[in-house]
PDB file of C-alpha atoms in Angstrom:
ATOM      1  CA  UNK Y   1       0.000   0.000   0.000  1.00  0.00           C
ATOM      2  CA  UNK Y   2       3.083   2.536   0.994  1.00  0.00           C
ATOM      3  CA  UNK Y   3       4.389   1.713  -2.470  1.00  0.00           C
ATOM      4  CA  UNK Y   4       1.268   2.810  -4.626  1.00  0.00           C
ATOM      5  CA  UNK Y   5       0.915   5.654  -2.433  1.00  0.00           C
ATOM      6  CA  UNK Y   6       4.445   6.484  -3.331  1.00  0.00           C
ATOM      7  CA  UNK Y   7       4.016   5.680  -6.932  1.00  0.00           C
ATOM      8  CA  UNK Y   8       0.655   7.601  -7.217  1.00  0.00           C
ATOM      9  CA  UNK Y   9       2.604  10.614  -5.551  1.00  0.00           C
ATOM     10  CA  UNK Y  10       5.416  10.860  -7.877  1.00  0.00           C
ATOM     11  CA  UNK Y  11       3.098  10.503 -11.040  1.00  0.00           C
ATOM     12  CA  UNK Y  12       0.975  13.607  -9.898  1.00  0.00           C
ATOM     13  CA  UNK Y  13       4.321  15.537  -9.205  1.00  0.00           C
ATOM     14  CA  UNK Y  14       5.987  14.488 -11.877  1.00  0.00           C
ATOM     15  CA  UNK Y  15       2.612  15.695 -13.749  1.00  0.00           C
ATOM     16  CA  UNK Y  16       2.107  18.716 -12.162  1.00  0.00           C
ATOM     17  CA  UNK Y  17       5.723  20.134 -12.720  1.00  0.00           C
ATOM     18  CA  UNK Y  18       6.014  18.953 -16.252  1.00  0.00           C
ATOM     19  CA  UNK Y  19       2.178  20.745 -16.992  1.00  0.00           C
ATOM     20  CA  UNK Y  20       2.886  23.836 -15.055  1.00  0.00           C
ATOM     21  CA  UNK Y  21       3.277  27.073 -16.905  1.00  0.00           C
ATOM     22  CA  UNK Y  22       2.568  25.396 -19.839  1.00  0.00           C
ATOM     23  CA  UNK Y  23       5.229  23.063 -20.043  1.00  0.00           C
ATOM     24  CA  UNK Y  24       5.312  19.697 -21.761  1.00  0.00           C
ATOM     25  CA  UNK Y  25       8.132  17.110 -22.673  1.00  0.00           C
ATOM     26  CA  UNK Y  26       8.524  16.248 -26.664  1.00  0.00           C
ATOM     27  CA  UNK Y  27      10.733  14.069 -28.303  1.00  0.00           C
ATOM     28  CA  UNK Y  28      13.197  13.251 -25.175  1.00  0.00           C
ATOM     29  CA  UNK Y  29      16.042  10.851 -25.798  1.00  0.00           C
ATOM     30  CA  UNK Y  30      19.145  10.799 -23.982  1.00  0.00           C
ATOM     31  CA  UNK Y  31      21.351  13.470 -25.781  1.00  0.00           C
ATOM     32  CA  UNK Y  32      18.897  15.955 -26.261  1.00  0.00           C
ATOM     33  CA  UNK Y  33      15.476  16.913 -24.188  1.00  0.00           C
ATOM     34  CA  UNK Y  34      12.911  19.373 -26.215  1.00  0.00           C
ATOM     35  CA  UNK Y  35      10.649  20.932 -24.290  1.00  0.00           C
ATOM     36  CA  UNK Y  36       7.336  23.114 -25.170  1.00  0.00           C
ATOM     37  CA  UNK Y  37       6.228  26.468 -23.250  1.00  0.00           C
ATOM     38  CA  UNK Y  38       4.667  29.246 -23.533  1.00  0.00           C
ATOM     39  CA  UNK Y  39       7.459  31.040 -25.081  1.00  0.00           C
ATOM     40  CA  UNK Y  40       9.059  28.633 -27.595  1.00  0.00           C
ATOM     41  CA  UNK Y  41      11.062  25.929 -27.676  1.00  0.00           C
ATOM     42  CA  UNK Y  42      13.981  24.759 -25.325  1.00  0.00           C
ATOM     43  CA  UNK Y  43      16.850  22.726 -26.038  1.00  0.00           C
ATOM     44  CA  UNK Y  44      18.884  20.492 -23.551  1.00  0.00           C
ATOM     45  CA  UNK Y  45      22.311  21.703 -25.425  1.00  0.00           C
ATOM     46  CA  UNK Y  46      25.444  19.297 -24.517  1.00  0.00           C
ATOM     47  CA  UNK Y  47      28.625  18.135 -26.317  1.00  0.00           C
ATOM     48  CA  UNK Y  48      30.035  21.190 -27.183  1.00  0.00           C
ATOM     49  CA  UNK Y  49      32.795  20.794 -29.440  1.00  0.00           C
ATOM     50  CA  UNK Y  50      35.300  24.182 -29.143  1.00  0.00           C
ATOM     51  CA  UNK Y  51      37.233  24.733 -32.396  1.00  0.00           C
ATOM     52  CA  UNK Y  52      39.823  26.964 -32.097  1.00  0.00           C
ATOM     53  CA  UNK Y  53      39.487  30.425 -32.388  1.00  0.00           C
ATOM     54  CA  UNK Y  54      40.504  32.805 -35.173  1.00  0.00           C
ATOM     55  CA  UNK Y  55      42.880  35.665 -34.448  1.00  0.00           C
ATOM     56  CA  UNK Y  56      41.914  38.459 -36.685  1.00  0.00           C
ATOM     57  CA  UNK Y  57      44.842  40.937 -34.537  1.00  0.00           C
ATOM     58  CA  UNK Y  58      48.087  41.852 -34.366  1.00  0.00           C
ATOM     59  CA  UNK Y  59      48.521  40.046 -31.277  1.00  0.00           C
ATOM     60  CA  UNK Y  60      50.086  36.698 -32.150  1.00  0.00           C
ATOM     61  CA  UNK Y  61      49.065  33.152 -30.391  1.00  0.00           C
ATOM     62  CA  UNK Y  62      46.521  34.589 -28.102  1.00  0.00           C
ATOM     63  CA  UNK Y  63      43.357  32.377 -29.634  1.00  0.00           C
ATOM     64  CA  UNK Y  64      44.641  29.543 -27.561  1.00  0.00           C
ATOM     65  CA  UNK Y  65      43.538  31.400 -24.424  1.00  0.00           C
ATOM     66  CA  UNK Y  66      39.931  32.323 -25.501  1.00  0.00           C
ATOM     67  CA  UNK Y  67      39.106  28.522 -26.808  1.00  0.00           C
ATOM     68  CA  UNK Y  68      41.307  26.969 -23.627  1.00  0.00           C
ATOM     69  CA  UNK Y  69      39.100  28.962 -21.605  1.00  0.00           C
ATOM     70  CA  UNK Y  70      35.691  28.672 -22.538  1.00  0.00           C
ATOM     71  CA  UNK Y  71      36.230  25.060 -22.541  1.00  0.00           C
ATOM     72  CA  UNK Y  72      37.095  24.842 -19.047  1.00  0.00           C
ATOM     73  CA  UNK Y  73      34.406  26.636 -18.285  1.00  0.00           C
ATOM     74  CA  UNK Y  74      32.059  24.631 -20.312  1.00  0.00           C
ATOM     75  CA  UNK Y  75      33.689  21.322 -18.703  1.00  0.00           C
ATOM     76  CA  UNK Y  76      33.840  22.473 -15.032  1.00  0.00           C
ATOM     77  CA  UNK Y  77      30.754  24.455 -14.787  1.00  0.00           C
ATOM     78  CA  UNK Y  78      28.295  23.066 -16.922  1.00  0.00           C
ATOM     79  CA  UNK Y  79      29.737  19.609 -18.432  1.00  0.00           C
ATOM     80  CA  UNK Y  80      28.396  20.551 -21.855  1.00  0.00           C
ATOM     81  CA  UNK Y  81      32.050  20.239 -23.301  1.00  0.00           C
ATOM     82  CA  UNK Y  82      33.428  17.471 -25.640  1.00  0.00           C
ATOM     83  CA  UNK Y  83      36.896  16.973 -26.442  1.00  0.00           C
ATOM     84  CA  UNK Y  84      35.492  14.569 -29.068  1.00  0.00           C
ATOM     85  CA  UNK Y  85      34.949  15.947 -32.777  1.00  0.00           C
ATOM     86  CA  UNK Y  86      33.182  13.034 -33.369  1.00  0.00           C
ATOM     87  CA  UNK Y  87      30.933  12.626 -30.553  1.00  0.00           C
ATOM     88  CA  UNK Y  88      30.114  16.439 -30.821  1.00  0.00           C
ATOM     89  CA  UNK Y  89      26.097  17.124 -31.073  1.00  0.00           C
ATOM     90  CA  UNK Y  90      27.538  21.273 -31.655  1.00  0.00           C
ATOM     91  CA  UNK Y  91      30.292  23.475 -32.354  1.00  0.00           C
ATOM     92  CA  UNK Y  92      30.760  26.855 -31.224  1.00  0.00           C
ATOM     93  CA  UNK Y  93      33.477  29.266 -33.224  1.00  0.00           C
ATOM     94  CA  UNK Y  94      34.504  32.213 -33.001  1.00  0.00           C
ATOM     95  CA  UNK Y  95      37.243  35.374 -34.002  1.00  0.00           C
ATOM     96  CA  UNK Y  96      39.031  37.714 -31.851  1.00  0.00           C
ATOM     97  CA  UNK Y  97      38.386  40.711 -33.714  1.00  0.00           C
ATOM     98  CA  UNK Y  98      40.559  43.215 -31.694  1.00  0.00           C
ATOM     99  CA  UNK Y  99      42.447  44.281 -29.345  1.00  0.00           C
ATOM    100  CA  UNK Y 100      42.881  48.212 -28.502  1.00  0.00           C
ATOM    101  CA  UNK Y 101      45.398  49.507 -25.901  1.00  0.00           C
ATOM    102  CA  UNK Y 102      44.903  52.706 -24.625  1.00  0.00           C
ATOM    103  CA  UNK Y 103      47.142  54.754 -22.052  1.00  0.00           C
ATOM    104  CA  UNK Y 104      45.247  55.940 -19.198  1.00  0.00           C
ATOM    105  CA  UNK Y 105      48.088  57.530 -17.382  1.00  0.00           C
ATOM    106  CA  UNK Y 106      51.637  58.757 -17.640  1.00  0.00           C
ATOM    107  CA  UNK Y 107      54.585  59.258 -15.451  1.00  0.00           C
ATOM    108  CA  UNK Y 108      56.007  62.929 -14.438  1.00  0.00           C
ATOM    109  CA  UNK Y 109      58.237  62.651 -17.961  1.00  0.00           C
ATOM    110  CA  UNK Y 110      55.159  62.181 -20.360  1.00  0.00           C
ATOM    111  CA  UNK Y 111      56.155  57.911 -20.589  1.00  0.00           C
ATOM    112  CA  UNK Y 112      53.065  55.897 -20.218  1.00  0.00           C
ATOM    113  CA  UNK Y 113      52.739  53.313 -17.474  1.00  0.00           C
ATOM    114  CA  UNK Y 114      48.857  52.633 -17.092  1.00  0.00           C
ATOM    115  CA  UNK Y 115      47.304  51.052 -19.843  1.00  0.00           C
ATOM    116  CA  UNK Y 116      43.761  49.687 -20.517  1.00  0.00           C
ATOM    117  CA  UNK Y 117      43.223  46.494 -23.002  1.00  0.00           C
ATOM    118  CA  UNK Y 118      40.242  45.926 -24.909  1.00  0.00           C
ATOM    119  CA  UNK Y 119      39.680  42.531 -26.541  1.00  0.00           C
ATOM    120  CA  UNK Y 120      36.314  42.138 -28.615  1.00  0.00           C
ATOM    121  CA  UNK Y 121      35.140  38.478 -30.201  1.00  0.00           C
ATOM    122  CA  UNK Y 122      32.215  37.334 -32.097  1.00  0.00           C
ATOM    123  CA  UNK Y 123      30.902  33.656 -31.444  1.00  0.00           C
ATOM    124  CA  UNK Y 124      28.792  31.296 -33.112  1.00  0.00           C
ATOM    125  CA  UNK Y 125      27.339  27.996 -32.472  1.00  0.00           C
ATOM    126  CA  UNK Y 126      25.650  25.593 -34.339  1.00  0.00           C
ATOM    127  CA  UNK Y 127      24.377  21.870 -34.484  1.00  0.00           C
ATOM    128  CA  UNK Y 128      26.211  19.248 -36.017  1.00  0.00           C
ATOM    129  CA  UNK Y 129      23.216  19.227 -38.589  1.00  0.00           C
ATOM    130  CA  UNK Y 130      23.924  23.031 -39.407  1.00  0.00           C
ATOM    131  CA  UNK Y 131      20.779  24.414 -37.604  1.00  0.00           C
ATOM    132  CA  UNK Y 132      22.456  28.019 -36.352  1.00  0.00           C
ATOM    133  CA  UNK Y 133      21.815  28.562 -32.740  1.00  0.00           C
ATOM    134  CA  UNK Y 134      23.348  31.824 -32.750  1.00  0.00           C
ATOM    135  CA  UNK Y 135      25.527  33.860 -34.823  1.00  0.00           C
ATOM    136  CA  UNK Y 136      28.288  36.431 -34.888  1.00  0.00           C
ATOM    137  CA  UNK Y 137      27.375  37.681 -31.562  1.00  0.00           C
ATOM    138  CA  UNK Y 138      29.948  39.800 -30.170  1.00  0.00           C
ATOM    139  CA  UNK Y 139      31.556  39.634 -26.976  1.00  0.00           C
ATOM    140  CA  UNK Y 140      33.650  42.354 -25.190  1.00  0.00           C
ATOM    141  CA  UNK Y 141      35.827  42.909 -21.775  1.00  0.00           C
ATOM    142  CA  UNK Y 142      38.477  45.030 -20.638  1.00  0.00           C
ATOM    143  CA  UNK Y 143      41.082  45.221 -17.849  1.00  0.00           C
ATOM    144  CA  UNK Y 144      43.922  47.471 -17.028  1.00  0.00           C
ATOM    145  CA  UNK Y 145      47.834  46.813 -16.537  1.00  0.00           C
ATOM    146  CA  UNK Y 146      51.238  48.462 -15.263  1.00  0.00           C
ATOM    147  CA  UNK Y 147      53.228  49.101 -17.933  1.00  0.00           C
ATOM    148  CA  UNK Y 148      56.823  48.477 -16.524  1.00  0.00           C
ATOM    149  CA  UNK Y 149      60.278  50.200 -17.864  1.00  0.00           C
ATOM    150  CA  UNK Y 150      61.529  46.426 -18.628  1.00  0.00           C
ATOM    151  CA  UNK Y 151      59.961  45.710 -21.529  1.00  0.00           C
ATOM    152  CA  UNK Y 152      59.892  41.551 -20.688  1.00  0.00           C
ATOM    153  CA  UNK Y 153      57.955  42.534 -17.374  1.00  0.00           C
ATOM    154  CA  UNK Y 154      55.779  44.852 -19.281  1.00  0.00           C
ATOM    155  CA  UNK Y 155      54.867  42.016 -21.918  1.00  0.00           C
ATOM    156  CA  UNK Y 156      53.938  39.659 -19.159  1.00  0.00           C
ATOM    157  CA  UNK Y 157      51.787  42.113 -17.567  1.00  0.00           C
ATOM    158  CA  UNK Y 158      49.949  42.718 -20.925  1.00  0.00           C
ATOM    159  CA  UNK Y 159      50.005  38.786 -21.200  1.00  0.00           C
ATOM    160  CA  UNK Y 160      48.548  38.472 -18.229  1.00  0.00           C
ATOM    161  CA  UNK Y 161      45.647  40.782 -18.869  1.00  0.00           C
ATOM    162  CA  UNK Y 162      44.938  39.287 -21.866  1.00  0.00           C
ATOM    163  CA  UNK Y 163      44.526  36.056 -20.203  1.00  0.00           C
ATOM    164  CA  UNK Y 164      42.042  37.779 -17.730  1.00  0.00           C
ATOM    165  CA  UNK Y 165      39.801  39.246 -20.670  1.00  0.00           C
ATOM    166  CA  UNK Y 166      39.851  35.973 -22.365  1.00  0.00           C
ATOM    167  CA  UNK Y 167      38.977  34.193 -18.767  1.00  0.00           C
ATOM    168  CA  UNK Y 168      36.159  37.465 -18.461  1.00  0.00           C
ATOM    169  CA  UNK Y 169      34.745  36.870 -22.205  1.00  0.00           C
ATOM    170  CA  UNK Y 170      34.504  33.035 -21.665  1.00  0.00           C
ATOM    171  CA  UNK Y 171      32.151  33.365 -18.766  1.00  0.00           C
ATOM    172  CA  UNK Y 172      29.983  35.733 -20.996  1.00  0.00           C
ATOM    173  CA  UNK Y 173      29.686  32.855 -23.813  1.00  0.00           C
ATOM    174  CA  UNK Y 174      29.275  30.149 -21.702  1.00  0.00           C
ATOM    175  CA  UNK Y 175      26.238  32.390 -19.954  1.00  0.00           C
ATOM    176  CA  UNK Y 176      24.877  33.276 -23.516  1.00  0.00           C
ATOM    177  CA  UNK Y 177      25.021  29.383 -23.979  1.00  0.00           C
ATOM    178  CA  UNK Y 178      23.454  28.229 -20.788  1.00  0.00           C
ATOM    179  CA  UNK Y 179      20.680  31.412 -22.055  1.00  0.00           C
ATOM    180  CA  UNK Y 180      20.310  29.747 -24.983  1.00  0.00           C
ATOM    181  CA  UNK Y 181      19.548  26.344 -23.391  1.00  0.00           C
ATOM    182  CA  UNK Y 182      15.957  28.265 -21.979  1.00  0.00           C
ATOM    183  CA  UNK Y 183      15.261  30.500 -24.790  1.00  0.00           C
ATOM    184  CA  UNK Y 184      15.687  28.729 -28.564  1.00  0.00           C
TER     185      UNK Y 184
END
């Protein structure tokens, strides 16, 4: 008797959360869950396949650090990531389009020392079937650094604020793809 009670209580919640607000489940399988609402259609997205992105700067070899990133984020965060081309169910690519340094202050003989970065990047992502789940959206973050008189000091300090952009813009994609997991 406990049983059926137990089994008649999970049907009606199970019911009752899967009909509320005017949600119903479609076409489940294991990979990928649809679901119906009031506002659409929402896709379970998983097995995220990173391919490197496209540096479209001066700055040489930073891509690695923007791809590297998102992908731990993706695999510690969310475990949507796949290391696995083949086993991939989406891709998401993307460009760094630039990278602007600006001075933001200077020392008593008119050198600068302070210096902003700006990186910008545009991502897509898309289903292994070619079904575009979104495109070219662009992505942007900035951070500042201490320009040192040694210039190998000074290009590890600009390294190093690259790295925190590209940690900064990673977040934002992997939140525009967790976004786009609710809203398709």
């Amino acid at each position: 008797m406990k049983n059926k009670f137990l089994l008649v209580f999970f049907i009606v919640a199970i019911s009752g959360l899967t009909s509320a607000c005017g949600f119903r489940m479609l076409n489940g399988n294991r990979n990928s869950v649809v679901v119906s609402g009031k506002h659409g259609r929402f896709y379970d997205i998983s097995q995220i396949y990173i391919k490197p992105f496209k540096n479209l700067t001066y700055k040489s070899g930073i891509g690695v650090y923007f791809s590297n990133n998102i992908a731990y984020f993706l695999n510690t965060g969310t475990v949507m990531f796949t290391a696995n081309k083949s086993n991939a169910l989406y891709y998401l690519t993307g460009n760094i389009t630039s990278i602007r340094n600006s001075v933001i202050s200077y020392t008593g003989v008119a050198a600068a020392v302070n210096y902003m970065i700006t990186v910008t990047v545009t991502a897509n992502m898309y289903k292994t079937d070619g079904k575009i789940i979104f495109n070219n959206i662009r992505f942007s973050s900035s951070t500042t650094y201490y320009d040192y008189i040694n210039p190998l000091i000074a290009h590890e300090q600009e390294k190093k604020a690259i790295i925190a952009v590209s940690k900064r813009i990673a977040r934002k994609i992997v939140i525009y793809i967790e976004s786009k997991r609710l809203i398709s």
